[in-house]
Short mmCIF file of C-alpha atoms and ligand atoms in Angstrom, two decimals:
data_model
loop_
_atom_site.label_atom_id
_atom_site.label_comp_id
_atom_site.label_asym_id
_atom_site.label_seq_id
_atom_site.Cartn_x
_atom_site.Cartn_y
_atom_site.Cartn_z
CA MET A 1 98.19 72.51 75.29
CA LYS A 2 97.94 71.62 79.03
CA GLN A 3 94.19 71.17 80.07
CA LYS A 4 93.53 73.81 82.54
CA THR A 5 91.41 73.14 85.82
CA ALA A 6 88.91 75.32 87.07
CA ILE A 7 87.05 75.06 90.55
CA ILE A 8 83.70 76.71 90.46
CA ILE A 9 82.03 77.55 93.81
CA GLY A 10 78.53 78.09 93.48
CA ILE A 11 78.32 75.76 90.47
CA THR A 12 74.51 74.65 91.30
CA GLY A 13 73.26 78.19 90.79
CA GLN A 14 72.27 79.98 87.96
CA ASP A 15 75.87 81.46 86.65
CA GLY A 16 77.61 78.32 87.78
CA SER A 17 75.47 75.98 85.27
CA TYR A 18 76.48 78.34 82.43
CA LEU A 19 79.85 78.77 83.17
CA THR A 20 80.14 75.27 83.44
CA GLU A 21 78.67 74.70 80.12
CA PHE A 22 80.98 77.44 78.55
CA LEU A 23 84.29 76.02 80.40
CA LEU A 24 83.73 72.41 78.93
CA SER A 25 83.31 73.85 75.79
CA LYS A 26 86.79 75.27 76.17
CA ASN A 27 88.14 71.82 77.22
CA TYR A 28 88.65 72.88 80.95
CA LYS A 29 88.48 70.23 83.57
CA VAL A 30 85.74 71.67 86.03
CA VAL A 31 85.36 70.97 89.52
CA GLY A 32 82.26 72.23 91.26
CA MET A 33 82.54 72.85 94.87
CA MET A 34 79.12 72.56 96.59
CA ARG A 35 77.50 72.25 99.76
CA LYS A 36 76.66 68.69 100.84
CA THR A 37 73.07 69.99 101.06
CA SER A 38 72.98 70.63 97.33
CA ALA A 39 71.59 68.29 95.20
CA VAL A 40 73.14 67.66 91.61
CA PRO A 41 70.30 65.66 90.20
CA SER A 42 67.69 68.41 90.66
CA SER A 43 69.85 71.23 89.74
CA HIS A 44 70.83 73.16 86.70
CA ILE A 45 74.08 70.92 86.04
CA ALA A 46 72.16 67.35 86.16
CA HIS A 47 72.75 67.36 82.47
CA LEU A 48 76.56 67.88 83.07
CA ALA A 49 77.11 65.20 86.20
CA ASN A 50 79.20 62.99 84.23
CA LYS A 51 81.59 65.58 82.78
CA ILE A 52 82.46 67.58 85.95
CA HIS A 53 84.05 66.55 89.40
CA ILE A 54 82.30 67.46 92.49
CA ALA A 55 84.03 68.34 95.82
CA TYR A 56 81.86 69.11 98.83
CA GLY A 57 82.76 72.09 100.71
CA ASP A 58 81.23 75.44 102.24
CA LEU A 59 82.23 79.03 102.07
CA LEU A 60 81.71 78.97 105.98
CA ASP A 61 84.72 76.50 106.20
CA THR A 62 87.88 77.92 105.37
CA PHE A 63 89.34 74.19 105.79
CA SER A 64 87.00 72.66 102.88
CA ILE A 65 87.99 75.30 100.67
CA ALA A 66 91.55 74.73 101.18
CA GLU A 67 91.53 71.11 100.86
CA THR A 68 89.47 71.28 97.52
CA ILE A 69 92.31 73.71 96.14
CA ARG A 70 95.03 71.42 97.59
CA SER A 71 93.26 68.44 96.01
CA TYR A 72 92.80 69.72 92.43
CA GLY A 73 95.59 72.47 92.15
CA PRO A 74 93.35 74.71 90.20
CA ASP A 75 94.26 77.44 87.39
CA GLU A 76 91.39 79.34 87.99
CA ILE A 77 88.65 79.59 90.58
CA TYR A 78 85.21 81.18 90.20
CA ASN A 79 83.60 82.34 93.19
CA LEU A 80 79.76 82.36 92.13
CA ALA A 81 78.57 81.42 95.73
CA ALA A 82 76.53 83.67 97.91
CA GLN A 83 73.60 84.48 99.79
CA SER A 84 72.48 86.28 96.79
CA TYR A 85 69.19 87.59 97.22
CA PRO A 86 69.56 91.44 98.02
CA GLY A 87 65.90 91.54 99.06
CA GLU A 88 66.40 88.82 101.67
CA SER A 89 69.39 90.10 103.00
CA TRP A 90 67.93 92.14 105.88
CA ARG A 91 66.20 89.08 107.24
CA LEU A 92 69.51 87.10 106.57
CA ALA A 93 71.80 89.84 107.40
CA ILE A 94 74.37 87.80 109.28
CA GLU A 95 74.39 84.83 106.98
CA THR A 96 74.71 87.20 104.25
CA ALA A 97 77.78 88.85 105.81
CA GLU A 98 79.18 85.37 106.74
CA ILE A 99 78.82 83.73 103.17
CA THR A 100 78.73 86.53 100.55
CA GLY A 101 81.27 88.85 102.27
CA ILE A 102 83.76 86.65 104.62
CA GLY A 103 83.16 83.75 102.37
CA ALA A 104 84.81 85.14 99.68
CA HIS A 105 87.64 86.33 102.08
CA ARG A 106 88.15 82.77 103.19
CA ILE A 107 88.82 81.76 99.40
CA TYR A 108 91.69 84.59 99.13
CA GLU A 109 93.04 83.24 102.14
CA ALA A 110 92.90 79.79 101.18
CA VAL A 111 94.54 80.58 97.81
CA ARG A 112 97.28 82.50 99.65
CA TYR A 113 98.20 79.57 101.56
CA VAL A 114 97.64 76.71 99.23
CA LYS A 115 98.26 78.01 95.77
CA PRO A 116 98.96 81.77 95.21
CA ASP A 117 99.42 81.54 91.51
CA CYS A 118 95.71 80.51 90.90
CA ARG A 119 93.66 83.04 89.59
CA ILE A 120 90.37 84.05 91.16
CA TYR A 121 87.08 85.70 89.59
CA GLN A 122 84.89 87.31 92.26
CA ALA A 123 81.46 87.89 91.50
CA SER A 124 80.79 91.64 92.53
CA SER A 125 77.61 93.17 91.98
CA SER A 126 75.95 96.57 90.96
CA GLU A 127 74.11 96.41 94.33
CA MET A 128 77.51 97.97 95.74
CA PHE A 129 76.49 101.28 93.94
CA GLY A 130 73.14 101.24 95.98
CA THR A 131 72.01 104.81 95.44
CA PRO A 132 74.51 105.78 92.95
CA THR A 133 75.84 109.49 92.33
CA GLU A 134 75.82 109.03 88.53
CA VAL A 135 73.90 107.29 85.99
CA PRO A 136 75.22 105.18 84.25
CA GLN A 137 78.05 103.57 86.51
CA ASN A 138 81.30 102.50 85.54
CA GLU A 139 84.45 101.38 87.44
CA GLN A 140 84.77 104.58 88.95
CA THR A 141 81.41 105.39 90.40
CA PRO A 142 81.77 105.73 94.08
CA PHE A 143 80.08 102.84 96.08
CA ALA A 144 77.28 103.33 98.42
CA PRO A 145 75.42 100.14 99.24
CA VAL A 146 72.03 100.31 100.86
CA ASN A 147 71.29 96.82 101.76
CA PRO A 148 73.14 94.09 103.56
CA TYR A 149 74.08 92.06 100.52
CA GLY A 150 75.52 95.06 98.59
CA ALA A 151 77.56 95.71 101.68
CA ALA A 152 78.78 92.27 102.14
CA LYS A 153 79.85 92.03 98.42
CA LEU A 154 81.57 95.45 98.94
CA TYR A 155 83.45 93.86 101.63
CA ALA A 156 84.58 91.12 99.35
CA HIS A 157 85.40 93.35 96.57
CA THR A 158 87.46 95.67 98.72
CA MET A 159 89.50 92.78 100.33
CA ALA A 160 90.21 91.47 96.79
CA GLN A 161 91.86 94.88 95.86
CA ILE A 162 93.81 94.48 99.04
CA TYR A 163 95.18 90.98 98.56
CA ASN A 164 96.18 91.94 94.91
CA THR A 165 98.15 94.96 96.25
CA SER A 166 99.61 93.17 99.38
CA TYR A 167 99.90 89.69 98.26
CA LYS A 168 100.16 89.83 94.63
CA LEU A 169 97.19 87.58 94.05
CA PHE A 170 95.29 87.69 90.72
CA ILE A 171 91.66 88.20 91.64
CA ALA A 172 89.62 89.96 89.19
CA CYS A 173 86.08 91.47 89.88
CA GLY A 174 83.16 91.53 87.60
CA ILE A 175 80.54 94.14 88.87
CA LEU A 176 77.88 92.30 87.12
CA PHE A 177 74.32 94.04 86.77
CA ASN A 178 71.24 91.69 86.94
CA HIS A 179 71.34 88.92 84.56
CA GLU A 180 68.69 86.24 84.30
CA SER A 181 67.84 83.34 82.63
CA PRO A 182 65.55 80.30 82.54
CA ARG A 183 67.80 78.97 85.39
CA ARG A 184 67.05 82.10 87.65
CA GLY A 185 66.09 81.21 91.22
CA VAL A 186 62.24 81.16 91.59
CA HIS A 187 62.33 84.20 94.08
CA PHE A 188 64.05 86.60 91.98
CA LEU A 189 61.68 89.17 90.22
CA THR A 190 62.22 88.53 86.59
CA GLN A 191 61.54 84.73 87.38
CA LYS A 192 58.57 85.41 89.55
CA VAL A 193 57.00 87.50 86.70
CA ALA A 194 57.86 84.81 84.13
CA TYR A 195 56.42 81.90 86.19
CA GLY A 196 53.48 84.09 86.91
CA ALA A 197 52.68 84.87 83.58
CA ALA A 198 53.09 81.04 82.46
CA CYS A 199 50.94 79.93 85.32
CA ILE A 200 48.19 82.37 84.56
CA LYS A 201 48.25 81.58 80.89
CA LEU A 202 47.66 77.95 81.58
CA GLY A 203 44.74 78.87 83.70
CA LEU A 204 46.55 78.11 87.15
CA LEU A 205 44.85 80.28 89.61
CA ASN A 206 47.12 79.06 92.48
CA SER A 207 50.70 78.15 91.64
CA PRO A 208 52.39 75.35 93.30
CA ASN A 209 55.59 77.40 93.83
CA LEU A 210 55.48 79.87 96.73
CA ASN A 211 57.03 83.39 97.33
CA GLU A 212 59.00 84.53 99.87
CA GLN A 213 56.23 85.04 102.10
CA GLY A 214 55.19 81.55 101.85
CA GLU A 215 52.28 82.02 99.68
CA PRO A 216 51.62 80.82 96.01
CA ILE A 217 53.49 83.32 93.65
CA VAL A 218 49.97 83.25 91.65
CA LYS A 219 47.20 83.57 94.21
CA ASP A 220 43.62 83.81 93.17
CA GLY A 221 44.82 84.48 89.66
CA LYS A 222 47.28 87.37 90.49
CA ILE A 223 50.88 88.10 91.03
CA ALA A 224 51.98 90.38 94.00
CA LEU A 225 54.89 92.48 93.44
CA GLY A 226 56.99 95.11 95.00
CA ASN A 227 57.79 98.57 93.63
CA LEU A 228 56.84 98.70 89.87
CA ASP A 229 58.71 101.79 89.21
CA ALA A 230 62.15 100.07 90.33
CA LYS A 231 64.55 100.35 87.44
CA ARG A 232 67.19 97.78 86.45
CA ASP A 233 69.66 96.89 83.50
CA TRP A 234 68.90 93.37 82.73
CA GLY A 235 71.11 91.05 80.58
CA PHE A 236 71.26 87.43 80.04
CA ALA A 237 73.39 85.21 82.24
CA GLY A 238 74.65 83.23 79.37
CA ASP A 239 76.38 86.10 77.91
CA TYR A 240 77.79 87.47 81.04
CA VAL A 241 79.86 83.98 82.10
CA GLU A 242 81.93 84.66 79.10
CA ALA A 243 83.07 87.88 80.50
CA MET A 244 84.07 86.22 83.77
CA TRP A 245 86.11 83.90 81.96
CA MET A 246 87.83 86.58 79.65
CA MET A 247 88.85 88.71 82.85
CA LEU A 248 90.84 85.82 84.14
CA GLN A 249 92.79 85.58 80.67
CA ALA A 250 93.85 89.17 80.83
CA GLU A 251 97.38 90.18 81.90
CA LYS A 252 96.48 91.66 85.05
CA PRO A 253 93.61 91.53 87.49
CA ASP A 254 91.31 94.17 87.11
CA THR A 255 87.55 95.23 87.89
CA TYR A 256 85.15 95.31 85.03
CA VAL A 257 81.36 96.74 85.05
CA ILE A 258 79.15 94.06 82.91
CA GLY A 259 75.82 94.93 81.87
CA THR A 260 73.79 95.94 78.69
CA GLY A 261 73.73 99.86 79.39
CA LYS A 262 69.86 99.76 78.97
CA VAL A 263 67.43 100.47 81.83
CA ARG A 264 63.94 99.18 82.20
CA THR A 265 61.30 99.51 84.91
CA VAL A 266 59.63 96.48 86.57
CA ARG A 267 56.17 97.69 84.63
CA GLN A 268 58.12 97.06 81.19
CA LEU A 269 59.22 93.79 82.57
CA CYS A 270 55.45 92.78 83.31
CA GLU A 271 54.46 94.11 79.99
CA THR A 272 57.08 92.08 77.92
CA ALA A 273 56.30 88.85 79.96
CA PHE A 274 52.67 89.10 79.65
CA GLY A 275 53.01 90.15 76.23
CA CYS A 276 54.99 86.94 75.37
CA VAL A 277 51.57 84.98 76.16
CA GLY A 278 49.16 87.58 74.83
CA LEU A 279 47.78 88.75 78.08
CA ASP A 280 47.33 92.31 79.59
CA TRP A 281 49.71 92.56 82.83
CA GLN A 282 47.64 95.20 84.34
CA LYS A 283 44.79 92.72 84.89
CA TYR A 284 47.22 90.19 87.01
CA VAL A 285 49.72 92.21 88.80
CA VAL A 286 49.15 93.72 92.16
CA VAL A 287 51.28 95.78 94.47
CA ASP A 288 51.87 94.41 97.80
CA PRO A 289 53.97 96.55 100.27
CA ARG A 290 55.59 93.59 101.92
CA PHE A 291 57.63 93.25 98.81
CA ILE A 292 58.96 96.68 98.71
CA ARG A 293 62.56 97.00 99.99
CA LEU A 294 63.31 98.32 103.33
CA THR A 295 65.60 100.87 101.24
CA GLU A 296 65.11 100.80 97.27
CA THR A 297 68.16 100.52 95.32
CA GLY A 298 68.79 103.60 92.95
CA THR A 299 68.85 103.44 89.06
CA THR A 300 71.66 101.12 88.34
CA VAL A 301 72.37 101.06 84.78
CA ALA A 302 76.03 99.88 83.48
CA ASP A 303 78.57 101.82 81.34
CA ALA A 304 80.48 98.35 80.22
CA SER A 305 82.67 100.26 77.83
CA LYS A 306 85.73 99.24 79.49
CA ALA A 307 84.98 95.49 79.12
CA LYS A 308 84.11 96.32 75.36
CA THR A 309 87.53 97.87 74.92
CA LYS A 310 89.97 95.91 76.81
CA LEU A 311 88.09 92.35 76.79
CA GLY A 312 86.23 92.60 73.50
CA TRP A 313 82.95 91.78 75.47
CA SER A 314 79.59 92.93 74.60
CA PRO A 315 75.97 91.39 75.55
CA ARG A 316 74.59 89.30 72.74
CA THR A 317 70.76 88.62 73.93
CA SER A 318 68.22 91.16 73.71
CA PHE A 319 65.71 91.79 76.74
CA ALA A 320 62.86 90.75 74.70
CA ASP A 321 64.42 87.39 73.71
CA MET A 322 65.54 86.68 77.41
CA VAL A 323 61.96 87.39 78.79
CA LYS A 324 60.42 85.05 76.36
CA MET A 325 63.17 82.11 76.76
CA MET A 326 62.17 82.43 80.59
CA VAL A 327 58.26 82.52 79.89
CA ASP A 328 58.70 79.78 77.48
CA TYR A 329 60.57 77.39 79.85
CA GLN A 330 58.07 78.07 82.71
CA ILE A 331 55.29 77.10 80.38
CA GLU A 332 57.07 73.88 79.46
CA LEU A 333 57.96 72.89 83.02
CA LEU A 334 54.50 73.32 84.13
CA LYS A 335 52.97 71.35 81.25
CA ASN A 336 55.24 68.76 82.33
CA GLY A 337 54.11 68.94 85.84
CA LYS A 338 57.47 70.01 87.24
CA ARG A 339 56.58 73.04 88.91
P1 LIG B 1 72.44 81.81 92.74
O1 LIG B 1 71.82 81.15 91.49
O2 LIG B 1 71.65 82.06 93.68
O3 LIG B 1 73.54 80.66 93.11
C1 LIG B 1 74.36 80.91 94.34
C2 LIG B 1 75.10 79.53 94.54
O4 LIG B 1 75.75 79.87 95.96
C3 LIG B 1 74.42 78.23 94.71
O5 LIG B 1 75.01 77.35 93.89
C4 LIG B 1 74.56 78.07 96.04
O6 LIG B 1 74.53 76.56 96.56
C5 LIG B 1 75.89 78.56 96.46
N1 LIG B 1 76.05 78.75 97.88
C6 LIG B 1 75.37 79.51 99.00
N2 LIG B 1 75.73 79.61 100.10
C7 LIG B 1 76.85 78.55 100.01
C8 LIG B 1 77.99 78.30 100.93
N3 LIG B 1 77.73 78.59 102.02
N4 LIG B 1 78.63 77.51 100.48
C9 LIG B 1 79.02 77.18 99.29
N5 LIG B 1 78.18 77.78 98.19
C10 LIG B 1 77.09 78.27 98.68
O7 LIG B 1 73.46 82.88 92.15
P2 LIG B 1 73.88 83.39 90.60
O8 LIG B 1 72.65 84.38 90.15
O9 LIG B 1 74.31 82.43 89.97
O10 LIG B 1 74.93 84.56 90.90
C11 LIG B 1 76.05 84.03 90.95
C12 LIG B 1 76.83 85.12 91.74
O11 LIG B 1 76.80 86.27 91.21
C13 LIG B 1 76.46 85.33 93.25
O12 LIG B 1 77.67 85.61 93.96
C14 LIG B 1 75.72 86.61 93.07
O13 LIG B 1 75.59 87.19 94.10
C15 LIG B 1 76.39 87.38 91.96
N6 LIG B 1 75.57 88.18 91.21
C16 LIG B 1 74.50 87.98 90.68
C17 LIG B 1 73.87 88.70 89.81
C18 LIG B 1 72.53 88.34 89.19
O14 LIG B 1 71.68 89.29 88.53
N7 LIG B 1 72.38 86.91 88.93
C19 LIG B 1 74.28 90.02 89.71
C20 LIG B 1 75.30 90.47 90.25
C21 LIG B 1 76.16 89.61 91.27
P3 LIG B 1 73.53 75.67 96.86
O15 LIG B 1 72.78 74.89 95.82
O16 LIG B 1 73.76 74.96 97.97
O17 LIG B 1 72.28 76.72 97.55
#
């Protein structure tokens, strides 16, 4: 069988690295499109550097996307690139719209002109549901984003449907709920908690890594968080990238909700993470209003039954195992002086 070529845009991110490993295991030729400022050696794909191809490009620059597609003639493109921090998207509202929203649109246009038979995976998000009218959410649940990130994702999601209908492109959208791993960016809540628990366990009262406010994530032995009652559906990124690939093997482009269907609060996350190192989280976690979102996202929890029925996809990794993986990894990094 002919070897397939996939371009991953956003290869240096959490999902990009897991997807790269997955596609290499399926014998794909993998091309990573990344910004010139991204560094392979320090990224999550460093261990794969000699197995992949790198093309420099930016979602802000349509020609760099078109040229990458022209050079490699891909069968599949996975758009995982974004300004991906919902909480930061008020401060970076225009950048979020440009990269997360119009950036995806630039890919659709480039594909339309250069290689219209190439299949595209678009990373849509549960943040598009914002304050949902029903719980759990499925593919029919109305969208009501409450932050610039959710709005930008909804723009990209809507344009995908329009391009599928108008130009007969194949753009599959995965409405993914929160997914985490040891490779999660350090400003995301789960990673802050995992990192904080690891630092405190190792007796580090002021951490080398800084939070979004430019202060140590662990300061004077405490970690500052926002709304502890916020509820999320947290799954493992390694499980979710397989769903992305499955969507592109389907007969028709479609939209799928991907999540675990289990909801947990930030409190439960803290309890689990600190529990991994035998500590009582209540002694170390403080609430700081600066970390509370301007508008809080509602209770988002996935009804992924369509993905199960149509794609045969189900999550495999439990919440407790995933959190343990993250805390253990942070302890290892700190012991080796890498954080
Ligand atoms: P991530 O770790 O933050 O990775 C984002 C990637 O986007 C990085 O590789 C980054 O590259 C790249 N990027 C940013 N701006 C770019 C630009 N202008 N041009 C090209 N590349 C650019 O995100 P993730 O967690 O892997 O998530 C993957 C995708 O799924 C994102 O679109 C995210 O919004 C979406 N999503 C994530 C979740 C989740 O819970 N993880 C849930 C739903 C949807 P640099 O190295 O240059 O910064």
